[in-house]
C-alpha positions as semicolon CSV with decimal commas, in nm:
position;residue;x (nm);y (nm);z (nm)
1;M;0,000;0,000;0,000
2;N;0,113;0,355;-0,070
3;K;0,190;0,561;0,237
4;S;-0,028;0,863;0,314
5;R;0,168;1,173;0,218
6;A;0,172;1,492;0,428
7;L;0,315;1,832;0,344
8;I;0,448;2,010;0,652
9;V;0,512;2,380;0,600
10;G;0,771;2,517;0,843
11;M;1,076;2,354;1,001
12;G;1,047;2,491;1,351
13;I;0,960;2,293;1,662
14;S;0,600;2,218;1,560
15;G;0,695;2,117;1,206
16;L;0,980;1,888;1,305
17;A;0,778;1,727;1,585
18;T;0,488;1,668;1,345
19;A;0,719;1,508;1,089
20;M;0,859;1,278;1,355
21;R;0,516;1,162;1,471
22;L;0,378;1,113;1,122
23;H;0,678;0,902;1,025
24;E;0,626;0,693;1,339
25;I;0,268;0,609;1,239
26;G;0,364;0,513;0,885
27;W;0,307;0,836;0,691
28;E;0,546;0,997;0,444
29;P;0,608;1,357;0,559
30;V;0,765;1,620;0,334
31;I;0,891;1,939;0,502
32;V;0,922;2,268;0,316
33;E;1,099;2,564;0,475
34;R;1,105;2,921;0,344
35;A;1,459;2,986;0,470
36;A;1,758;2,877;0,265
37;G;1,893;2,666;0,551
38;R;1,855;2,583;0,917
39;R;1,788;2,876;1,147
40;A;2,010;3,007;1,426
41;A;1,976;2,877;1,781
42;G;1,700;3,121;1,873
43;Y;1,632;3,269;2,212
44;F;1,503;3,181;2,557
45;I;1,242;2,907;2,596
46;A;1,096;2,750;2,909
47;L;0,960;2,396;2,909
48;F;0,698;2,339;3,178
49;G;0,548;1,999;3,264
50;T;0,334;1,979;2,950
51;G;0,636;2,008;2,725
52;L;0,861;1,792;2,942
53;A;0,608;1,507;2,942
54;T;0,567;1,529;2,565
55;A;0,942;1,540;2,501
56;Q;0,992;1,241;2,730
57;R;0,727;1,037;2,550
58;M;0,876;1,132;2,211
59;D;1,220;1,026;2,339
60;V;1,393;1,359;2,278
61;L;1,414;1,499;2,631
62;D;1,770;1,382;2,692
63;A;1,880;1,519;2,355
64;I;1,720;1,856;2,435
65;G;1,922;1,878;2,754
66;H;1,913;2,188;2,972
67;R;2,089;2,520;3,016
68;D;2,049;2,549;3,393
69;D;2,344;2,649;3,609
70;P;2,300;2,570;3,981
71;T;2,527;2,862;4,075
72;T;2,308;3,121;3,899
73;L;2,206;3,429;4,097
74;R;1,936;3,668;3,972
75;Y;1,898;4,032;4,067
76;D;1,644;4,309;4,037
77;I;1,830;4,612;3,906
78;D;1,726;4,976;3,876
79;R;1,854;5,253;3,648
80;K;2,128;5,351;3,890
81;G;2,261;4,995;3,900
82;S;2,141;4,919;4,253
83;R;2,045;4,556;4,286
84;R;1,859;4,320;4,517
85;P;1,842;3,939;4,508
86;N;1,553;3,790;4,313
87;P;1,448;3,422;4,283
88;D;1,574;3,271;3,960
89;F;1,328;3,172;3,686
90;E;1,417;2,806;3,736
91;D;1,289;2,835;4,096
92;V;0,932;2,883;3,973
93;P;0,709;2,593;4,087
94;G;0,683;2,328;3,818
95;S;1,060;2,335;3,762
96;P;1,055;2,475;3,409
97;R;1,359;2,377;3,206
98;V;1,538;2,682;3,061
99;I;1,683;2,619;2,716
100;L;1,721;2,773;2,372
101;R;1,468;2,720;2,094
102;G;1,746;2,565;1,889
103;D;1,807;2,297;2,153
104;I;1,463;2,152;2,082
105;E;1,488;2,196;1,707
106;A;1,827;2,023;1,698
107;A;1,698;1,727;1,898
108;F;1,410;1,673;1,656
109;H;1,616;1,751;1,347
110;D;1,874;1,485;1,427
111;T;1,595;1,226;1,430
112;V;1,385;1,362;1,143
113;A;1,641;1,469;0,882
114;P;1,789;1,126;0,796
115;R;1,446;0,985;0,705
116;T;1,246;1,283;0,582
117;E;1,256;1,489;0,265
118;I;1,333;1,854;0,351
119;R;1,320;2,128;0,089
120;Y;1,473;2,463;0,177
121;G;1,388;2,790;0,003
122;T;1,039;2,656;-0,063
123;T;0,696;2,794;0,021
124;P;0,338;2,720;-0,089
125;V;0,176;2,980;-0,313
126;A;-0,159;2,808;-0,377
127;L;-0,366;2,527;-0,221
128;E;-0,669;2,356;-0,373
129;E;-0,847;2,125;-0,134
130;H;-1,052;1,842;-0,283
131;A;-1,252;1,564;-0,123
132;D;-0,960;1,323;-0,105
133;A;-0,642;1,532;-0,138
134;V;-0,490;1,879;-0,153
135;N;-0,310;2,009;-0,461
136;V;-0,032;2,243;-0,351
137;T;0,171;2,471;-0,575
138;L;0,520;2,508;-0,428
139;R;0,767;2,780;-0,523
140;T;1,136;2,706;-0,474
141;T;1,420;2,954;-0,503
142;A;1,774;2,821;-0,519
143;E;2,092;2,977;-0,659
144;G;1,894;3,264;-0,808
145;N;1,650;3,039;-0,993
146;T;1,280;3,010;-0,910
147;T;1,066;2,713;-1,007
148;E;0,705;2,612;-0,934
149;T;0,558;2,264;-0,912
150;T;0,214;2,136;-0,813
151;E;0,196;1,823;-0,602
152;R;-0,077;1,618;-0,438
153;F;-0,087;1,552;-0,063
154;D;-0,329;1,367;0,163
155;L;-0,280;1,625;0,441
156;V;-0,127;1,971;0,470
157;V;0,009;2,088;0,806
158;G;0,073;2,458;0,853
159;A;0,349;2,482;1,113
160;D;0,483;2,809;0,976
161;G;0,448;3,040;1,272
162;L;0,267;3,357;1,367
163;R;0,249;3,497;1,014
164;S;0,156;3,165;0,858
165;T;0,139;3,138;0,480
166;V;-0,086;2,831;0,505
167;R;-0,329;3,016;0,731
168;R;-0,343;3,309;0,493
169;L;-0,398;3,089;0,186
170;V;-0,665;2,869;0,342
171;F;-0,836;3,072;0,614
172;G;-0,788;3,435;0,514
173;P;-0,575;3,742;0,592
174;D;-0,372;3,785;0,910
175;T;-0,590;4,072;1,028
176;Q;-0,880;3,831;1,085
177;Y;-0,689;3,623;1,340
178;M;-0,392;3,814;1,482
179;K;-0,491;4,001;1,799
180;P;-0,233;4,269;1,886
181;M;-0,116;4,280;2,245
182;N;0,027;4,632;2,204
183;H;0,372;4,526;2,319
184;I;0,709;4,507;2,146
185;I;0,972;4,245;2,218
186;A;1,342;4,266;2,140
187;A;1,593;3,988;2,193
188;A;1,963;3,932;2,132
189;F;2,263;3,758;2,286
190;L;2,508;3,961;2,491
191;K;2,868;3,960;2,377
192;E;2,961;4,104;2,717
193;Q;2,781;4,040;3,044
194;V;2,655;4,338;3,247
195;P;2,952;4,481;3,441
196;G;2,952;4,354;3,798
197;L;2,764;4,033;3,717
198;R;2,915;3,691;3,666
199;Q;2,859;3,520;3,331
200;Q;2,612;3,279;3,496
201;D;2,403;3,552;3,663
202;G;2,077;3,706;3,546
203;L;1,887;4,027;3,606
204;T;1,544;4,181;3,582
205;F;1,474;4,550;3,527
206;S;1,109;4,654;3,560
207;E;0,918;4,979;3,532
208;P;0,547;5,017;3,451
209;G;0,496;4,894;3,097
210;R;0,862;4,818;3,023
211;S;1,117;4,560;3,130
212;A;1,452;4,405;3,048
213;W;1,565;4,055;3,140
214;V;1,903;3,889;3,111
215;F;1,887;3,509;3,103
216;P;2,208;3,316;3,167
217;F;2,264;2,982;2,992
218;A;2,513;2,706;3,057
219;N;2,768;2,691;2,774
220;H;2,624;2,991;2,591
221;Q;2,621;3,369;2,596
222;P;2,353;3,531;2,814
223;G;2,032;3,627;2,637
224;L;1,865;3,969;2,651
225;L;1,487;4,009;2,636
226;V;1,335;4,360;2,631
227;S;0,959;4,423;2,633
228;Y;0,760;4,741;2,635
229;R;0,402;4,861;2,591
230;T;0,313;5,082;2,295
231;H;-0,002;5,241;2,158
232;D;0,150;5,289;1,812
233;E;0,308;4,966;1,686
234;D;0,369;5,099;1,336
235;A;0,583;5,386;1,465
236;Q;0,823;5,139;1,628
237;F;0,924;5,007;1,287
238;R;0,972;5,343;1,115
239;R;1,308;5,394;1,287
240;P;1,603;5,170;1,381
241;P;1,508;4,918;1,653
242;A;1,772;5,047;1,896
243;E;1,629;5,397;1,866
244;S;1,279;5,269;1,938
245;L;1,410;5,090;2,247
246;R;1,576;5,403;2,378
247;R;1,264;5,611;2,318
248;A;1,045;5,353;2,491
249;F;1,264;5,365;2,802
250;G;1,292;5,746;2,804
251;P;1,284;6,029;2,868
252;E;1,479;5,945;3,185
253;P;1,854;5,886;3,151
254;T;1,919;5,519;3,080
255;G;2,177;5,472;3,353
256;P;2,471;5,229;3,335
257;V;2,281;4,897;3,315
258;L;2,025;4,988;3,050
259;E;2,287;5,173;2,849
260;H;2,506;4,863;2,847
261;L;2,213;4,643;2,741
262;F;2,104;4,877;2,461
263;Q;2,461;4,902;2,335
264;Q;2,488;4,522;2,338
265;F;2,164;4,503;2,139
266;E;2,306;4,744;1,880
267;D;2,630;4,543;1,857
268;A;2,462;4,202;1,835
269;D;2,528;3,987;1,529
270;D;2,160;3,896;1,514
271;F;1,850;4,019;1,693
272;L;1,472;3,992;1,710
273;F;1,252;4,303;1,712
274;D;0,881;4,243;1,666
275;S;0,530;4,320;1,782
276;T;0,341;4,063;1,989
277;H;0,014;3,904;1,880
278;Q;-0,204;3,619;1,987
279;V;-0,371;3,409;1,716
280;L;-0,743;3,354;1,780
281;M;-0,934;3,132;1,536
282;P;-1,278;2,966;1,546
283;T;-1,120;2,648;1,405
284;W;-0,769;2,529;1,330
285;H;-0,851;2,293;1,047
286;T;-1,055;2,214;0,738
287;D;-1,106;1,851;0,629
288;L;-0,750;1,808;0,500
289;V;-0,555;2,114;0,620
290;V;-0,454;2,173;0,982
291;L;-0,256;2,444;1,161
292;V;-0,024;2,355;1,449
293;G;0,165;2,568;1,701
294;D;0,195;2,945;1,661
295;A;0,019;2,933;1,324
296;A;-0,296;2,818;1,504
297;W;-0,283;2,956;1,857
298;C;0,021;3,178;1,915
299;M;0,017;3,276;2,282
300;T;0,338;3,485;2,269
301;L;0,643;3,426;2,484
302;Y;0,454;3,571;2,783
303;S;0,275;3,236;2,816
304;G;0,594;3,030;2,845
305;M;0,403;2,757;2,661
306;G;0,473;2,806;2,290
307;A;0,727;2,526;2,255
308;S;0,537;2,295;2,490
309;T;0,206;2,328;2,305
310;G;0,379;2,306;1,968
311;M;0,523;1,967;2,062
312;A;0,205;1,851;2,234
313;G;-0,008;1,947;1,935
314;A;0,220;1,752;1,702
315;D;0,228;1,449;1,931
316;L;-0,149;1,441;1,969
317;L;-0,198;1,484;1,594
318;G;-0,004;1,165;1,533
319;T;-0,211;0,984;1,793
320;V;-0,552;1,080;1,650
321;L;-0,446;1,010;1,291
322;Q;-0,337;0,662;1,392
323;R;-0,660;0,612;1,584
324;N;-0,875;0,716;1,286
325;P;-0,720;0,554;0,976
326;G;-0,870;0,686;0,654
327;Q;-1,089;0,931;0,849
328;L;-0,894;1,258;0,837
329;P;-1,184;1,499;0,903
330;R;-1,291;1,299;1,208
331;A;-0,932;1,277;1,335
332;L;-0,881;1,654;1,306
333;R;-1,208;1,723;1,486
334;E;-1,105;1,493;1,770
335;W;-0,763;1,659;1,784
336;E;-0,908;2,010;1,816
337;Q;-1,174;1,911;2,068
338;R;-0,903;1,772;2,293
339;L;-0,665;2,065;2,260
340;R;-0,885;2,374;2,242
341;P;-0,992;2,405;2,610
342;F;-0,628;2,372;2,718
343;I;-0,506;2,628;2,465
344;T;-0,784;2,872;2,552
345;T;-0,688;2,861;2,921
346;E;-0,322;2,923;2,840
347;Q;-0,403;3,212;2,607
348;K;-0,605;3,380;2,883
349;S;-0,328;3,318;3,133
350;A;-0,074;3,480;2,901
351;L;-0,280;3,801;2,901
352;T;-0,285;3,816;3,281
353;V;-0,030;3,616;3,480
354;G;0,226;3,588;3,201
355;L;0,222;3,947;3,082
356;Q;0,230;4,080;3,438
357;M;0,530;3,860;3,517
358;F;0,736;3,971;3,217
359;V;0,612;4,332;3,188
360;P;0,447;4,466;3,505
361;Q;0,188;4,713;3,384
362;T;0,160;4,940;3,690
363;R;0,359;5,042;3,997
364;R;0,116;4,828;4,195
365;D;0,216;4,522;3,988
366;I;0,582;4,591;4,061
367;A;0,513;4,637;4,434
368;L;0,314;4,313;4,450
369;G;0,595;4,133;4,270
370;R;0,848;4,253;4,525
371;I;0,623;4,151;4,814
372;T;0,590;3,807;4,658
373;Q;0,968;3,783;4,627
374;K;1,013;3,869;4,995
375;L;0,753;3,619;5,108
376;T;0,900;3,350;4,885
377;G;1,248;3,414;5,025
378;N;1,127;3,408;5,388
379;P;1,165;3,059;5,544
380;V;0,842;3,108;5,741
381;T;0,622;3,198;5,442
382;A;0,811;3,028;5,158
383;R;0,613;2,703;5,168
384;V;0,278;2,882;5,154
385;M;0,391;3,107;4,869
386;R;0,526;2,817;4,668
387;T;0,194;2,636;4,713
388;V;0,005;2,942;4,589
389;M;0,234;2,978;4,289
390;A;0,217;2,606;4,213
391;N;-0,164;2,621;4,206
392;T;-0,147;2,918;3,969
393;L;0,087;2,736;3,731
394;K;-0,035;2,375;3,766
395;H;-0,224;2,392;3,436
396;K;0,113;2,418;3,258
397;S;0,200;2,066;3,373
398;I;-0,104;1,886;3,229
399;D;0,004;1,617;2,984
400;I;-0,255;1,718;2,728
401;A;-0,115;1,488;2,457
402;A;-0,112;1,171;2,667
403;P;-0,273;0,884;2,473
């Protein structure tokens, strides 16, 4: 019998994990990736229980590894450079594993690449869905030449991120589904650590509506994450990113720490500067086309669950396809019915708990955060506070993709 053939658009975490699962259940996955080659390592990612359970079941957890350093110290720092101890991110209940996006991608790629066709510089430009298959026109650019071919697939998986081409071709324009959060994020790796901090130390700078974090990683340069609120997203992209950062954190003098971080951002070999959006859709699939990961439900980095849900969605997709042979529409309905309540809860949490954690919106938020830190660091109240925090975050440890 001929194997069922799936086109997977996007070679990020969701795409690679989907390819792995489909191969395991006897499908023939084909991955197309817009970029000309593999991407860089990417930035900070946290894996909570949901992602850890999925990675363990898919036998990639050991390959993913971790970037934790037990000697890490984290500080709250103000503009003048004054600092106070702050619990490290890894101390959050649920023991999230701090890694780089590329750590996950590499673990999956090493398994997927030897047995899967991967086409770089390729993107879909048209999809025609029929009762039994999808005809996809693919455009490939290589060495200055562009070619187009039309191929037939049993299933198309859009795993191509926030600004998904598959979503746009099948479901409509981005404006229908991308909900702006009115925040900008900027990320880069530091070539030089903040003066006065060890290489393995981290920091948090917070003012109402703006923040800067430095995340240390074992065996890697520290990562910088800057976030700020804006009421005019378009204006942020009409000038150089570093200038927008400085304006967002003005008009006060930057001080030594922020100045160092902004200079490091300007000097970085690569950086991310983008607006933040959640993706909200009434459905993530048709009969033969399905969106996975950020293409379907982007929750932004404020959720801490993008990588976890990308893997879990891929894992569960393989399970329901295997459970419903020859019944793709039914399998996709089952898949969405299982995932949607979980995703909805995490999207709401990202708008409240997550956003407030990464970018406190008011002075009251900052004050409450500092009170929480004190109570967590007090031996008398630490157990109670950890219980409260664990209850707040316990949803992030549900193994939603468990068979």
